[in-house]
Tab-separated table of C-alpha atoms in Angstrom:
chain	number	residue	atom	x	y	z
S	1	MET	CA	-0.663	23.700	-0.940
S	2	THR	CA	0.595	27.231	-1.037
S	3	LEU	CA	4.156	28.340	-1.314
S	4	SER	CA	4.324	29.383	2.216
S	5	ALA	CA	3.114	25.955	3.466
S	6	ALA	CA	5.810	24.004	1.460
S	7	SER	CA	8.116	26.526	3.101
S	8	ARG	CA	7.016	25.868	6.450
S	9	LEU	CA	7.758	21.767	5.711
S	10	ARG	CA	11.082	22.662	4.563
S	11	ALA	CA	11.534	25.039	7.480
S	12	VAL	CA	10.948	21.868	9.800
S	13	GLU	CA	13.225	19.747	7.678
S	14	ARG	CA	15.731	22.314	7.943
S	15	LYS	CA	15.666	22.499	11.841
S	16	LEU	CA	16.006	18.721	12.115
S	17	LEU	CA	19.090	18.882	9.697
S	18	TYR	CA	20.597	21.057	12.247
S	19	TRP	CA	20.308	18.773	14.983
S	20	VAL	CA	21.900	15.983	12.943
S	21	SER	CA	24.896	17.969	11.568
S	22	ALA	CA	25.596	18.721	15.194
S	23	TYR	CA	25.086	14.988	15.683
S	24	LEU	CA	27.308	13.717	12.804
S	25	LEU	CA	30.159	16.614	13.757
S	26	ILE	CA	30.060	15.739	17.327
S	27	GLY	CA	30.498	11.919	16.498
S	28	ALA	CA	33.326	12.687	14.106
S	29	GLY	CA	35.067	14.865	16.618
S	30	THR	CA	34.792	12.050	19.323
S	31	LEU	CA	36.618	9.701	16.914
S	32	TYR	CA	39.250	12.044	16.136
S	33	LEU	CA	40.112	12.736	19.844
S	34	TRP	CA	39.797	9.043	20.281
S	35	LYS	CA	42.271	8.000	17.841
S	36	PRO	CA	44.297	11.252	16.988
S	37	LEU	CA	46.683	9.395	14.789
S	38	LEU	CA	43.554	9.210	12.397
S	39	PRO	CA	44.196	12.109	10.117
S	40	ALA	CA	41.653	14.510	10.926
S	41	LEU	CA	40.667	14.921	7.211
S	42	VAL	CA	39.637	11.253	7.123
S	43	VAL	CA	36.888	11.624	9.489
S	44	LEU	CA	36.045	15.570	10.027
S	45	ALA	CA	35.985	16.001	5.919
S	46	GLY	CA	33.964	12.830	5.491
S	47	ALA	CA	31.350	14.070	7.955
S	48	LEU	CA	31.337	17.314	6.358
S	49	ILE	CA	31.051	15.977	2.974
S	50	ALA	CA	27.986	13.681	3.871
S	51	MET	CA	26.114	16.870	5.550
S	52	ILE	CA	26.760	18.969	2.520
S	53	GLY	CA	25.390	16.068	0.355
S	54	PHE	CA	22.344	16.345	2.601
S	55	TRP	CA	22.059	20.213	2.704
S	56	ILE	CA	22.343	20.644	-1.126
S	57	LEU	CA	19.262	18.174	-1.605
S	58	HIS	CA	17.353	20.145	1.148
S	59	LEU	CA	18.246	23.599	-0.689
S	60	PHE	CA	17.381	22.229	-4.058
S	61	TRP	CA	13.619	21.314	-2.678
S	62	CYS	CA	13.315	24.348	-1.082
S	63	ARG	CA	14.095	26.062	-4.438
S	64	PHE	CA	11.226	24.083	-6.326
S	65	LYS	CA	8.938	23.923	-3.726
S	66	PHE	CA	8.899	20.296	-2.852
S	67	ALA	CA	6.353	19.695	-0.562
S	68	ALA	CA	7.032	16.095	0.670
S	69	ASP	CA	7.290	14.777	4.154
S	70	PRO	CA	9.767	16.926	6.511
S	71	PHE	CA	10.810	14.164	8.647
S	72	LEU	CA	12.208	11.368	6.409
S	73	LEU	CA	15.344	13.004	4.946
S	74	PRO	CA	16.427	13.992	8.467
S	75	LEU	CA	15.357	10.664	9.824
S	76	VAL	CA	17.638	8.898	7.049
S	77	ALA	CA	20.455	11.536	7.484
S	78	PHE	CA	20.545	10.470	11.316
S	79	PHE	CA	20.788	6.822	10.133
S	80	SER	CA	23.618	7.554	7.502
S	81	SER	CA	25.587	9.673	10.228
S	82	THR	CA	25.531	6.748	12.452
S	83	SER	CA	26.581	4.669	9.643
S	84	LEU	CA	29.576	6.868	8.975
S	85	ILE	CA	30.440	7.255	12.757
S	86	PHE	CA	30.635	3.681	13.320
S	87	LEU	CA	32.443	2.656	10.079
S	88	TYR	CA	34.865	5.242	10.525
S	89	ARG	CA	35.516	3.642	14.204
S	90	LEU	CA	35.512	0.060	12.777
S	91	ASN	CA	37.530	0.462	9.698
S	92	PRO	CA	37.991	3.792	7.794
S	93	ALA	CA	38.552	1.995	4.471
S	94	TYR	CA	34.683	0.869	4.715
S	95	ALA	CA	33.687	4.539	5.641
S	96	GLU	CA	35.285	6.155	2.799
S	97	ARG	CA	33.544	3.758	0.476
S	98	GLN	CA	30.442	4.094	2.086
S	99	LEU	CA	30.704	7.830	1.786
S	100	ALA	CA	30.845	7.332	-1.828
S	101	TRP	CA	27.980	5.266	-1.938
S	102	LEU	CA	26.203	7.729	0.188
S	103	MET	CA	26.707	10.534	-2.364
S	104	THR	CA	25.699	8.315	-5.159
S	105	GLY	CA	22.235	7.623	-3.179
S	106	LEU	CA	21.797	11.141	-2.524
S	107	PHE	CA	22.111	11.899	-6.487
S	108	ALA	CA	19.712	8.707	-7.019
S	109	LEU	CA	17.234	10.399	-4.807
S	110	TRP	CA	17.834	13.797	-6.358
S	111	VAL	CA	16.917	12.066	-9.704
S	112	VAL	CA	13.821	10.398	-8.523
S	113	THR	CA	12.533	13.650	-6.507
S	114	ARG	CA	13.166	15.734	-9.638
S	115	TYR	CA	12.051	13.498	-12.838
S	116	PHE	CA	9.766	10.930	-11.268
S	117	LEU	CA	7.207	13.194	-9.665
S	118	HIS	CA	4.576	11.656	-12.031
S	119	TYR	CA	5.421	8.368	-10.947
S	120	ARG	CA	1.722	7.121	-11.653
S	121	LEU	CA	2.742	6.319	-15.195
S	122	LEU	CA	5.162	3.565	-13.979
S	123	ALA	CA	2.025	1.613	-13.268
S	124	GLU	CA	1.301	1.104	-17.211
S	125	TYR	CA	4.534	-0.886	-17.049
S	126	LYS	CA	3.834	-3.744	-14.610
S	127	TYR	CA	5.080	-6.871	-16.605
S	128	ILE	CA	8.212	-4.980	-17.871
S	129	TYR	CA	9.229	-4.876	-13.909
S	130	ALA	CA	8.281	-8.630	-13.683
S	131	LEU	CA	10.488	-9.526	-16.850
S	132	ALA	CA	13.446	-7.028	-15.837
S	133	GLY	CA	13.066	-8.604	-11.941
S	134	ILE	CA	13.466	-12.185	-13.244
S	135	ILE	CA	16.422	-11.017	-15.513
S	136	GLY	CA	18.164	-9.382	-12.415
S	137	LEU	CA	17.601	-12.503	-10.702
S	138	LEU	CA	18.930	-14.970	-13.322
S	139	LEU	CA	22.220	-12.842	-13.963
S	140	PRO	CA	23.894	-13.859	-10.518
S	141	ILE	CA	23.245	-17.386	-11.116
S	142	PHE	CA	24.903	-17.625	-14.222
S	143	PHE	CA	27.817	-14.878	-14.008
S	144	GLY	CA	27.702	-13.754	-10.156
S	145	ILE	CA	30.035	-14.279	-7.425
S	146	GLU	CA	29.320	-15.989	-3.887
S	147	GLN	CA	29.858	-14.138	-0.804
S	148	GLY	CA	28.613	-14.839	2.740
S	149	GLY	CA	27.116	-18.427	1.187
S	150	ALA	CA	25.047	-16.372	-1.201
S	151	LYS	CA	25.630	-16.308	-5.078
S	152	SER	CA	24.012	-12.784	-5.204
S	153	TRP	CA	26.400	-10.655	-6.461
S	154	LEU	CA	27.680	-9.290	-9.693
S	155	ASP	CA	31.325	-8.445	-10.192
S	156	LEU	CA	31.563	-5.300	-12.646
S	157	GLY	CA	35.315	-4.578	-12.021
S	158	PHE	CA	35.648	-1.288	-10.212
S	159	PHE	CA	32.744	-2.497	-7.920
S	160	GLN	CA	30.268	-5.335	-7.130
S	161	VAL	CA	26.395	-4.944	-7.352
S	162	GLN	CA	23.751	-6.883	-5.755
S	163	PRO	CA	21.106	-6.731	-8.208
S	164	SER	CA	18.387	-8.381	-5.892
S	165	GLU	CA	18.557	-5.031	-3.882
S	166	PHE	CA	16.988	-3.084	-6.974
S	167	VAL	CA	14.869	-6.243	-7.935
S	168	LYS	CA	12.811	-5.482	-4.442
S	169	ILE	CA	12.111	-1.997	-6.011
S	170	LEU	CA	10.612	-3.537	-9.280
S	171	LEU	CA	8.612	-6.200	-7.026
S	172	VAL	CA	6.779	-3.497	-5.254
S	173	LEU	CA	6.176	-1.492	-8.638
S	174	PHE	CA	4.836	-4.645	-10.007
S	175	LEU	CA	2.869	-5.618	-7.006
S	176	ALA	CA	1.393	-2.044	-6.736
S	177	ALA	CA	0.338	-1.922	-10.023
S	178	PHE	CA	-1.288	-5.630	-10.362
S	179	LEU	CA	-2.988	-4.999	-6.756
S	180	ALA	CA	-4.291	-1.982	-7.538
S	181	GLU	CA	-5.988	-3.230	-10.989
S	182	ASN	CA	-7.192	-6.227	-9.390
S	183	ARG	CA	-8.128	-5.450	-5.894
S	184	LEU	CA	-11.768	-5.497	-6.042
S	185	ALA	CA	-11.632	-9.224	-7.454
S	186	LEU	CA	-8.777	-10.253	-5.096
S	187	ALA	CA	-10.551	-9.019	-2.281
S	188	GLU	CA	-14.335	-10.019	-2.868
S	189	GLY	CA	-13.605	-13.114	-4.867
S	190	THR	CA	-15.355	-14.036	-8.237
S	191	GLN	CA	-16.082	-17.717	-7.905
S	192	ARG	CA	-16.943	-19.997	-4.930
S	193	ILE	CA	-15.399	-23.042	-3.918
S	194	TRP	CA	-16.683	-25.387	-1.085
S	195	GLY	CA	-18.352	-22.220	0.136
S	196	ILE	CA	-15.582	-19.980	0.116
S	197	THR	CA	-15.343	-17.027	-2.337
S	198	LEU	CA	-12.185	-16.828	-4.014
S	199	PRO	CA	-10.672	-14.752	-7.063
S	200	ALA	CA	-10.215	-16.431	-10.404
S	201	PRO	CA	-6.992	-17.571	-11.531
S	202	GLN	CA	-6.567	-14.566	-14.286
S	203	GLU	CA	-6.547	-12.329	-11.133
S	204	TRP	CA	-4.070	-13.949	-8.984
S	205	GLY	CA	-2.373	-16.363	-11.404
S	206	PRO	CA	0.135	-14.090	-13.266
S	207	MET	CA	0.961	-12.630	-9.841
S	208	LEU	CA	1.983	-16.099	-8.146
S	209	ILE	CA	3.732	-17.244	-11.158
S	210	MET	CA	6.124	-14.316	-11.204
S	211	TRP	CA	6.586	-14.609	-7.248
S	212	GLY	CA	6.963	-18.340	-7.548
S	213	ILE	CA	9.743	-17.930	-10.321
S	214	SER	CA	11.543	-15.373	-7.900
S	215	LEU	CA	11.666	-17.591	-5.028
S	216	LEU	CA	12.997	-20.305	-7.237
S	217	LEU	CA	15.875	-18.215	-8.493
S	218	LEU	CA	16.670	-17.063	-4.842
S	219	ILE	CA	16.861	-20.577	-3.648
S	220	PHE	CA	19.496	-21.367	-6.394
S	221	GLN	CA	21.096	-18.403	-5.286
S	222	LYS	CA	21.011	-19.484	-1.452
S	223	ASP	CA	19.928	-15.662	-0.635
S	224	LEU	CA	17.278	-16.732	1.810
S	225	GLY	CA	17.261	-13.697	3.647
S	226	THR	CA	16.213	-11.515	0.496
S	227	ALA	CA	13.736	-14.530	-0.449
S	228	LEU	CA	12.189	-13.906	3.020
S	229	ILE	CA	12.097	-10.328	2.843
S	230	TYR	CA	10.448	-10.536	-0.794
S	231	PHE	CA	7.819	-12.938	0.596
S	232	THR	CA	6.649	-11.229	3.582
S	233	THR	CA	6.573	-8.004	1.616
S	234	PHE	CA	4.192	-9.733	-0.800
S	235	LEU	CA	2.179	-10.749	2.193
S	236	ALA	CA	1.908	-7.255	3.843
S	237	MET	CA	1.016	-5.659	0.196
S	238	VAL	CA	-1.543	-8.367	-0.539
S	239	TYR	CA	-3.148	-7.795	3.201
S	240	ALA	CA	-2.968	-3.893	2.352
S	241	SER	CA	-4.802	-4.212	-0.867
S	242	THR	CA	-7.729	-6.912	0.429
S	243	ALA	CA	-7.810	-6.813	4.174
S	244	ARG	CA	-8.328	-10.480	3.710
S	245	VAL	CA	-6.401	-12.500	6.759
S	246	ALA	CA	-6.819	-15.726	4.953
S	247	TYR	CA	-4.493	-14.873	2.477
S	248	VAL	CA	-1.917	-13.950	5.220
S	249	CYS	CA	-2.638	-17.135	6.692
S	250	LEU	CA	-2.441	-19.067	3.470
S	251	GLY	CA	0.925	-17.455	2.634
S	252	GLY	CA	2.235	-18.438	6.194
S	253	ALA	CA	1.248	-21.947	5.806
S	254	LEU	CA	3.072	-22.036	2.396
S	255	PHE	CA	5.999	-20.234	3.861
S	256	LEU	CA	6.515	-22.871	6.611
S	257	ALA	CA	6.205	-25.847	4.243
S	258	GLY	CA	8.785	-23.913	1.979
S	259	ALA	CA	11.142	-23.673	5.072
S	260	ALA	CA	10.679	-27.110	5.998
S	261	ALA	CA	11.580	-28.215	2.721
S	262	ALA	CA	14.438	-25.826	2.376
S	263	TYR	CA	16.022	-27.235	5.925
S	264	SER	CA	15.424	-30.824	4.488
S	265	LEU	CA	17.119	-30.140	1.270
S	266	PHE	CA	19.934	-27.288	1.705
S	267	GLU	CA	22.639	-27.585	3.860
S	268	HIS	CA	23.192	-23.843	3.988
S	269	VAL	CA	19.576	-23.416	5.472
S	270	ARG	CA	20.055	-26.399	7.837
S	271	LEU	CA	23.393	-24.706	9.298
S	272	ARG	CA	21.626	-21.687	9.887
S	273	ILE	CA	18.726	-23.085	11.570
S	274	GLU	CA	20.983	-25.339	13.782
S	275	ILE	CA	23.053	-21.962	14.748
S	276	TRP	CA	20.083	-20.338	15.819
S	277	LEU	CA	18.906	-23.226	17.827
S	278	ASP	CA	22.219	-23.592	19.671
S	279	PRO	CA	25.360	-21.688	18.473
S	280	TRP	CA	27.326	-22.551	21.228
S	281	GLN	CA	27.765	-26.072	19.862
S	282	GLN	CA	29.907	-24.368	17.173
S	283	ALA	CA	31.167	-21.425	19.048
S	284	GLU	CA	34.786	-21.958	17.337
S	285	ALA	CA	33.266	-22.495	14.044
S	286	ALA	CA	29.824	-21.421	12.262
S	287	GLY	CA	28.529	-20.399	15.563
S	288	TYR	CA	31.325	-17.892	16.284
S	289	GLN	CA	29.795	-14.646	14.706
S	290	VAL	CA	26.570	-15.103	16.345
S	291	VAL	CA	28.441	-15.676	20.020
S	292	GLN	CA	30.715	-13.025	19.720
S	293	SER	CA	27.623	-10.946	18.782
S	294	LEU	CA	25.968	-12.032	21.998
S	295	PHE	CA	28.921	-11.193	23.914
S	296	ALA	CA	29.007	-7.598	22.367
S	297	LEU	CA	25.128	-6.940	23.248
S	298	THR	CA	25.971	-8.266	26.676
S	299	ALA	CA	28.998	-6.067	27.396
S	300	GLY	CA	26.942	-3.030	26.313
S	301	GLY	CA	24.552	-3.017	29.177
S	302	ILE	CA	22.249	-0.399	29.548
S	303	THR	CA	24.478	2.790	28.762
S	304	GLY	CA	27.415	0.995	26.786
S	305	THR	CA	31.078	0.964	26.912
S	306	GLY	CA	31.280	4.499	25.061
S	307	LEU	CA	32.077	5.479	21.359
S	308	GLY	CA	35.437	3.613	20.586
S	309	ALA	CA	35.535	1.576	23.892
S	310	GLY	CA	34.124	-1.679	22.989
S	311	MET	CA	35.531	-4.572	21.125
S	312	PRO	CA	33.340	-4.886	18.090
S	313	GLN	CA	36.349	-6.067	15.840
S	314	PHE	CA	36.073	-9.662	17.283
S	315	ILE	CA	32.742	-10.231	15.400
S	316	PRO	CA	33.348	-10.983	11.830
S	317	ALA	CA	31.808	-8.904	9.351
S	318	VAL	CA	30.650	-6.656	11.930
S	319	HIS	CA	30.532	-3.717	9.218
S	320	THR	CA	27.800	-5.286	7.407
S	321	ASP	CA	24.600	-7.115	9.156
S	322	PHE	CA	26.146	-7.104	12.450
S	323	ILE	CA	26.682	-3.278	12.615
S	324	PHE	CA	23.636	-3.034	15.058
S	325	ALA	CA	25.799	-5.405	17.477
S	326	ALA	CA	28.395	-2.976	17.631
S	327	ILE	CA	26.363	0.051	18.302
S	328	VAL	CA	24.597	-1.545	21.299
S	329	GLU	CA	27.963	-2.552	22.837
S	330	GLU	CA	29.156	1.028	22.612
S	331	LEU	CA	25.919	2.977	23.164
S	332	GLY	CA	24.379	0.325	25.651
S	333	LEU	CA	20.724	-0.884	25.359
S	334	ALA	CA	19.556	2.786	25.594
S	335	GLY	CA	21.229	3.337	22.196
S	336	GLY	CA	19.887	0.371	20.429
S	337	LEU	CA	16.264	1.172	21.778
S	338	GLY	CA	16.536	4.465	20.602
S	339	LEU	CA	17.608	3.496	17.231
S	340	ILE	CA	14.743	1.230	16.840
S	341	MET	CA	12.267	3.850	17.756
S	342	ILE	CA	13.758	6.039	14.908
S	343	TYR	CA	13.258	3.281	12.879
S	344	MET	CA	9.588	2.819	14.033
S	345	LEU	CA	9.082	6.726	13.444
S	346	PHE	CA	10.373	5.930	9.776
S	347	VAL	CA	7.910	3.310	9.357
S	348	TYR	CA	5.237	5.310	11.052
S	349	ARG	CA	5.853	8.364	8.534
S	350	GLY	CA	5.991	5.933	5.759
S	351	PHE	CA	2.260	4.325	6.698
S	352	LEU	CA	0.894	7.804	7.261
S	353	ILE	CA	1.888	8.764	3.528
S	354	ALA	CA	0.166	5.592	2.353
S	355	LEU	CA	-3.123	6.398	4.083
S	356	ALA	CA	-3.116	9.899	2.965
S	357	ALA	CA	-2.376	8.532	-0.805
S	358	LYS	CA	-5.302	9.653	-3.420
S	359	ASP	CA	-5.722	6.253	-5.256
S	360	ASP	CA	-4.939	2.226	-4.958
S	361	PHE	CA	-1.615	2.380	-6.738
S	362	ALA	CA	-0.028	5.446	-4.654
S	363	CYS	CA	-1.353	3.789	-1.518
S	364	LEU	CA	-0.035	0.210	-2.225
S	365	LEU	CA	3.345	1.864	-3.471
S	366	ALA	CA	3.778	3.484	-0.003
S	367	ALA	CA	2.979	0.977	1.859
S	368	GLY	CA	4.838	-1.626	0.140
S	369	PHE	CA	7.756	-0.189	0.281
S	370	THR	CA	7.201	1.205	4.010
S	371	ALA	CA	6.439	-2.670	4.618
S	372	LEU	CA	9.697	-3.402	2.703
S	373	MET	CA	11.837	-1.101	4.825
S	374	GLY	CA	10.576	-2.050	8.106
S	375	LEU	CA	10.205	-5.906	7.345
S	376	GLN	CA	14.276	-5.776	6.558
S	377	THR	CA	14.904	-3.765	9.729
S	378	PHE	CA	12.952	-6.237	11.819
S	379	ILE	CA	14.500	-9.324	10.418
S	380	ILE	CA	18.147	-8.151	10.354
S	381	ILE	CA	17.842	-6.752	14.160
S	382	ALA	CA	16.131	-9.869	15.172
S	383	GLY	CA	18.752	-12.099	13.547
S	384	VAL	CA	21.774	-10.295	15.385
S	385	ILE	CA	19.724	-10.745	18.843
S	386	LYS	CA	19.052	-14.389	17.975
S	387	LEU	CA	15.434	-13.991	17.907
S	388	LEU	CA	15.519	-15.371	14.102
S	389	PRO	CA	17.761	-17.089	12.188
S	390	LEU	CA	20.800	-14.982	10.506
S	391	THR	CA	19.562	-14.020	7.162
S	392	GLY	CA	22.731	-12.040	5.864
S	393	ILE	CA	20.911	-8.962	4.927
S	394	THR	CA	21.844	-5.271	5.515
S	395	LEU	CA	20.394	-2.736	7.853
S	396	PRO	CA	18.873	0.089	6.143
S	397	PHE	CA	20.918	3.076	5.821
S	398	LEU	CA	23.163	1.669	8.628
S	399	SER	CA	25.238	-1.411	7.256
S	400	TYR	CA	27.763	-1.300	4.726
S	401	GLY	CA	26.822	-1.848	1.182
S	402	GLY	CA	26.715	0.211	-1.923
S	403	SER	CA	23.849	-1.830	-3.473
S	404	SER	CA	21.710	-1.631	-0.428
S	405	LEU	CA	22.244	2.017	0.016
S	406	VAL	CA	21.294	3.210	-3.468
S	407	ALA	CA	18.174	1.178	-3.611
S	408	ASN	CA	17.150	2.349	-0.205
S	409	PHE	CA	17.520	6.064	-1.404
S	410	ILE	CA	15.290	5.175	-4.350
S	411	ILE	CA	12.703	4.024	-2.078
S	412	LEU	CA	13.075	7.016	-0.013
S	413	GLY	CA	12.576	9.142	-3.347
S	414	PHE	CA	9.292	7.604	-4.228
S	415	LEU	CA	7.766	7.815	-0.721
S	416	LEU	CA	8.491	11.708	-0.781
S	417	ASN	CA	7.136	12.206	-4.275
S	418	ILE	CA	4.008	10.463	-2.850
S	419	SER	CA	3.757	12.484	-0.009
S	420	HIS	CA	4.559	15.619	-2.267
S	421	GLU	CA	1.742	14.889	-4.146
S	422	VAL	CA	-0.812	14.482	-1.258
S	423	GLN	CA	0.218	17.601	0.046
S	424	ILE	CA	-0.204	19.448	-3.412
S	425	THR	CA	-3.473	17.821	-3.841
S	426	SER	CA	-4.697	18.693	-0.385
S	427	GLY	CA	-3.854	22.346	-1.181
S	428	ARG	CA	-5.993	22.754	-4.104
S	429	SER	CA	-8.951	20.804	-2.723
């Protein structure tokens, strides 16, 4: 990878950031004109601060000839801009907090791309990740507070943190290292049972033990949305490593059995399933949020009511997992589909990075993080439109939530580091 080639990649990124900057400033200006009583400094200065953060990071990468994918940062800048625009429209107080978390996330992204370029060394500490993940999930059970029916938050005084958002990073790191080390044994098997070739317990045992502990802890936290993301990401990474459909089918059967058991044992799960099947029976109580979301989606039509002209405030906690309903109401089906297509583009670029990776660990790490982001996006959007039961998770880079936002920027940093290594290696070969 020559310096001029790295510069060309950053030039593409720079052109896209110009468009995103214009998009954010137009959105902020529209909000100010729609509600002039809102101080200009609150909206316009917030937009400027956000874009300055992205531009500083871009200039840093230009200086150090960072040769990563040129599309991912502009895509994330677009998501973050949309988030700020709609949070300012819904509740400026949440937007100001999100802006602070956005700056924290950009700093975390800078740290990862500056000090973790040699990410492959992380593969040596896989069991430390497993232990740290278990501790991270245990802490909220004993010291956490409950929000939205899930006991997954730690109150640190000045702010609250959700450890499970960072545990998902540890999970992917652990699985990538473990699967890369045992890929052949898992794919080909080392013993035969009833004519079926299977891996020996020493290959899959530690992985399933860690996974079972994680799921049990999440059940105690009642954070079933995160458990679903963990489980589907696990299956995606196992399939990426082995290409064996049997593992996915077995995992799907275990999931259905676990879902049936959770439905019969936990009132929280049973209520969410019942609301998913028929929210109208509890339209004034537990089903109110889903019903109002459906009203908002219907009111948007094809082109939407226009920014600031909808009534998303009737949806409880619209700034978190239901921000997609607010976006569709005011930007319409066209805006919602456009947003989904941009998420698909993010996933597409992530899998391209995985396919171009030079070894199993890098490939599985990129595939795992990309699958995690894609599955999380699908699960939350499917919950908002009533395709799946509600899970209470955040829409990546869009929903209000500091822990989720910072964790997603860390994930972005690892994807960019893998992409950078691919480009550098390709240039030298």
